[in-house]
Structures are given as structure tokens and as C-alpha cells.
PDB file of C-alpha atoms in Angstrom:
ATOM      1  CA  GLN A  22       0.000   0.000   0.000  1.00  0.00           C
ATOM      2  CA  VAL A  23       1.289   3.433  -0.953  1.00  0.00           C
ATOM      3  CA  GLN A  24      -0.023   6.736   0.307  1.00  0.00           C
ATOM      4  CA  LEU A  25       0.723   9.890  -1.663  1.00  0.00           C
ATOM      5  CA  VAL A  26       0.529  13.388  -0.206  1.00  0.00           C
ATOM      6  CA  GLU A  27       0.813  16.397  -2.494  1.00  0.00           C
ATOM      7  CA  SER A  28       1.730  19.915  -1.480  1.00  0.00           C
ATOM      8  CA  GLY A  29       2.819  23.166  -3.062  1.00  0.00           C
ATOM      9  CA  GLY A  30      -0.337  24.252  -4.823  1.00  0.00           C
ATOM     10  CA  GLY A  31      -1.753  27.726  -4.530  1.00  0.00           C
ATOM     11  CA  LEU A  32      -2.568  30.953  -6.300  1.00  0.00           C
ATOM     12  CA  VAL A  33      -0.004  32.378  -8.702  1.00  0.00           C
ATOM     13  CA  GLN A  34      -0.060  35.121 -11.302  1.00  0.00           C
ATOM     14  CA  PRO A  35       0.297  34.346 -14.994  1.00  0.00           C
ATOM     15  CA  GLY A  36       3.954  33.929 -15.856  1.00  0.00           C
ATOM     16  CA  GLY A  37       4.778  32.806 -12.350  1.00  0.00           C
ATOM     17  CA  SER A  38       6.175  29.547 -11.031  1.00  0.00           C
ATOM     18  CA  LEU A  39       5.203  26.854  -8.579  1.00  0.00           C
ATOM     19  CA  THR A  40       6.789  23.626  -7.470  1.00  0.00           C
ATOM     20  CA  LEU A  41       4.548  20.750  -6.464  1.00  0.00           C
ATOM     21  CA  SER A  42       5.819  17.982  -4.224  1.00  0.00           C
ATOM     22  CA  CYS A  43       4.458  14.523  -3.612  1.00  0.00           C
ATOM     23  CA  VAL A  44       5.737  12.395  -0.762  1.00  0.00           C
ATOM     24  CA  ALA A  45       5.100   8.668  -0.863  1.00  0.00           C
ATOM     25  CA  SER A  46       4.827   6.388   2.129  1.00  0.00           C
ATOM     26  CA  GLY A  47       5.961   2.809   2.075  1.00  0.00           C
ATOM     27  CA  SER A  48       8.945   1.096   0.616  1.00  0.00           C
ATOM     28  CA  MET A  49      10.149   0.446  -2.917  1.00  0.00           C
ATOM     29  CA  PHE A  50       9.404   3.992  -4.084  1.00  0.00           C
ATOM     30  CA  SER A  51      12.109   3.715  -6.703  1.00  0.00           C
ATOM     31  CA  ALA A  52      10.250   0.822  -8.338  1.00  0.00           C
ATOM     32  CA  TYR A  53       7.205   2.957  -9.104  1.00  0.00           C
ATOM     33  CA  ALA A  54       6.690   5.075 -12.168  1.00  0.00           C
ATOM     34  CA  MET A  55       5.541   8.460 -10.902  1.00  0.00           C
ATOM     35  CA  GLY A  56       3.328  10.950 -12.639  1.00  0.00           C
ATOM     36  CA  TRP A  57       1.459  14.202 -12.306  1.00  0.00           C
ATOM     37  CA  TYR A  58      -2.054  14.542 -13.682  1.00  0.00           C
ATOM     38  CA  ARG A  59      -4.512  17.408 -13.601  1.00  0.00           C
ATOM     39  CA  GLN A  60      -8.243  17.785 -13.778  1.00  0.00           C
ATOM     40  CA  THR A  61     -10.679  20.646 -14.214  1.00  0.00           C
ATOM     41  CA  PRO A  62     -14.432  20.469 -13.574  1.00  0.00           C
ATOM     42  CA  GLY A  63     -16.280  18.546 -16.243  1.00  0.00           C
ATOM     43  CA  LYS A  64     -13.137  17.239 -17.887  1.00  0.00           C
ATOM     44  CA  GLN A  65     -11.226  13.989 -17.700  1.00  0.00           C
ATOM     45  CA  ARG A  66      -8.052  13.763 -15.715  1.00  0.00           C
ATOM     46  CA  GLU A  67      -5.098  14.245 -18.036  1.00  0.00           C
ATOM     47  CA  LEU A  68      -1.436  13.379 -17.843  1.00  0.00           C
ATOM     48  CA  VAL A  69       0.903  16.325 -17.329  1.00  0.00           C
ATOM     49  CA  ALA A  70       4.223  14.552 -16.855  1.00  0.00           C
ATOM     50  CA  SER A  71       5.527  11.154 -15.881  1.00  0.00           C
ATOM     51  CA  MET A  72       8.817   9.655 -14.932  1.00  0.00           C
ATOM     52  CA  GLY A  73       9.697   5.991 -14.968  1.00  0.00           C
ATOM     53  CA  SER A  74      11.776   4.209 -12.424  1.00  0.00           C
ATOM     54  CA  VAL A  75      14.771   4.527 -14.727  1.00  0.00           C
ATOM     55  CA  ALA A  76      14.395   8.301 -15.162  1.00  0.00           C
ATOM     56  CA  ALA A  77      12.763   8.400 -18.601  1.00  0.00           C
ATOM     57  CA  ARG A  78      10.460  11.433 -18.709  1.00  0.00           C
ATOM     58  CA  ASN A  79       7.291  12.042 -20.649  1.00  0.00           C
ATOM     59  CA  TYR A  80       5.411  15.346 -20.959  1.00  0.00           C
ATOM     60  CA  ALA A  81       2.081  16.463 -22.326  1.00  0.00           C
ATOM     61  CA  ASP A  82       2.483  18.873 -25.215  1.00  0.00           C
ATOM     62  CA  SER A  83       1.041  21.634 -23.027  1.00  0.00           C
ATOM     63  CA  ALA A  84       3.793  21.068 -20.458  1.00  0.00           C
ATOM     64  CA  LYS A  85       6.824  20.721 -22.706  1.00  0.00           C
ATOM     65  CA  GLY A  86       9.369  23.466 -22.209  1.00  0.00           C
ATOM     66  CA  ARG A  87       7.614  24.845 -19.132  1.00  0.00           C
ATOM     67  CA  PHE A  88       7.292  21.983 -16.634  1.00  0.00           C
ATOM     68  CA  THR A  89       9.930  19.634 -15.272  1.00  0.00           C
ATOM     69  CA  ILE A  90       9.300  16.422 -13.383  1.00  0.00           C
ATOM     70  CA  SER A  91      11.971  15.049 -11.111  1.00  0.00           C
ATOM     71  CA  ARG A  92      12.272  12.568  -8.284  1.00  0.00           C
ATOM     72  CA  ASP A  93      14.402  12.025  -5.219  1.00  0.00           C
ATOM     73  CA  ASN A  94      14.266   8.350  -4.357  1.00  0.00           C
ATOM     74  CA  ALA A  95      16.105   8.892  -1.086  1.00  0.00           C
ATOM     75  CA  LYS A  96      13.262  11.170   0.041  1.00  0.00           C
ATOM     76  CA  ASN A  97      10.423   9.188  -1.574  1.00  0.00           C
ATOM     77  CA  THR A  98       9.437  12.394  -3.315  1.00  0.00           C
ATOM     78  CA  VAL A  99       8.489  13.450  -6.820  1.00  0.00           C
ATOM     79  CA  TYR A 100       8.387  17.082  -7.887  1.00  0.00           C
ATOM     80  CA  LEU A 101       6.773  19.102 -10.619  1.00  0.00           C
ATOM     81  CA  GLN A 102       8.468  22.404 -11.330  1.00  0.00           C
ATOM     82  CA  MET A 103       6.058  24.620 -13.240  1.00  0.00           C
ATOM     83  CA  ASN A 104       7.258  27.786 -14.934  1.00  0.00           C
ATOM     84  CA  SER A 105       5.588  30.361 -17.174  1.00  0.00           C
ATOM     85  CA  LEU A 106       2.212  29.397 -15.798  1.00  0.00           C
ATOM     86  CA  LYS A 107      -0.909  30.232 -17.767  1.00  0.00           C
ATOM     87  CA  PRO A 108      -4.536  30.574 -16.676  1.00  0.00           C
ATOM     88  CA  GLU A 109      -5.281  27.355 -18.555  1.00  0.00           C
ATOM     89  CA  ASP A 110      -2.952  25.529 -16.173  1.00  0.00           C
ATOM     90  CA  THR A 111      -5.523  26.088 -13.431  1.00  0.00           C
ATOM     91  CA  ALA A 112      -6.609  22.665 -12.179  1.00  0.00           C
ATOM     92  CA  VAL A 113      -6.379  20.187  -9.365  1.00  0.00           C
ATOM     93  CA  TYR A 114      -3.066  18.398  -9.721  1.00  0.00           C
ATOM     94  CA  TYR A 115      -2.793  14.766  -8.674  1.00  0.00           C
ATOM     95  CA  CYS A 116       0.223  12.628  -7.958  1.00  0.00           C
ATOM     96  CA  ASN A 117       0.196   9.070  -9.307  1.00  0.00           C
ATOM     97  CA  ALA A 118       2.330   6.037  -8.544  1.00  0.00           C
ATOM     98  CA  LYS A 119       2.206   2.983 -10.767  1.00  0.00           C
ATOM     99  CA  ASN A 120       3.837  -0.423 -10.737  1.00  0.00           C
ATOM    100  CA  ASP A 121       2.797  -3.363 -12.892  1.00  0.00           C
ATOM    101  CA  VAL A 122       2.926  -5.756  -9.951  1.00  0.00           C
ATOM    102  CA  TRP A 123       1.957  -3.612  -6.976  1.00  0.00           C
ATOM    103  CA  GLY A 124      -0.766  -1.507  -8.510  1.00  0.00           C
ATOM    104  CA  GLU A 125      -1.652   2.140  -8.952  1.00  0.00           C
ATOM    105  CA  TYR A 126      -2.204   4.845  -6.351  1.00  0.00           C
ATOM    106  CA  TRP A 127      -3.403   8.442  -6.313  1.00  0.00           C
ATOM    107  CA  GLY A 128      -2.919  11.378  -4.015  1.00  0.00           C
ATOM    108  CA  GLN A 129      -5.742  13.604  -2.824  1.00  0.00           C
ATOM    109  CA  GLY A 130      -4.843  16.451  -5.161  1.00  0.00           C
ATOM    110  CA  THR A 131      -3.642  20.009  -4.749  1.00  0.00           C
ATOM    111  CA  GLN A 132      -5.278  23.059  -6.302  1.00  0.00           C
ATOM    112  CA  VAL A 133      -3.282  25.282  -8.630  1.00  0.00           C
ATOM    113  CA  THR A 134      -4.906  28.547  -9.644  1.00  0.00           C
ATOM    114  CA  VAL A 135      -3.273  30.857 -12.161  1.00  0.00           C
ATOM    115  CA  SER A 136      -4.939  34.237 -12.111  1.00  0.00           C
ATOM    116  CA  SER A 137      -4.151  37.916 -11.882  1.00  0.00           C
TER     117      SER A 137
END
């Protein structure tokens, strides 16, 4: 069982930056592929960025060049550095952990609001 706790969301002006963090409980964190998803009301949850256990990264087109996903296996933590934020980035951001054997887990979400 893995528990994920996100933090770092908030209100930021357009063009600003935020860094989201997600701390995972349990062992074998390094064996999980980690990802960040986001969701707005009435829309499906969408992938923002993901990072496999061997450091391969994948980004949504909307995130390329602006967002960076990283992980610190010693701290059981995955980060999402978000720069040049736009109002359309406003959403609830969710942390995801996935392993083919041990299953998939979600955090509770953290709100990011980009507005002047």
C-alpha cells in the first residue's frame, strides 16, 4: 500500500512559477513510475508529466518546455516544477504512482490557480 501526499499548490499570477511535491509512504518507491495529472471540472483527468523508475520522462504537449518532473528516491518524493504558468494551467493536480505488480495509487490532489 502506498499513500501519496501532495503539497505546493496555490494561487499564482500568470507567468509565475510553482513547485509541487508529492511524498510517498511505504517502501520500494524507486520501483514505481511516478506521474502528475490534472483535472478541471467537467473534464477527464489528463497526464501532465511522468517519470519511470529509470528516469525516462514524458510530458504532455502543453507542459513541454515549461514543466519539469523530477524525483528524489532517497526522500520518496516526486516534484513538478512549473514555470511560465498560464490561466489554462488552473486545475487540481494529482500525484500518481504505478507499478505493474503492486498496482496504482493516487494522491488527494492540490489546487493550482493561475490568475491575476
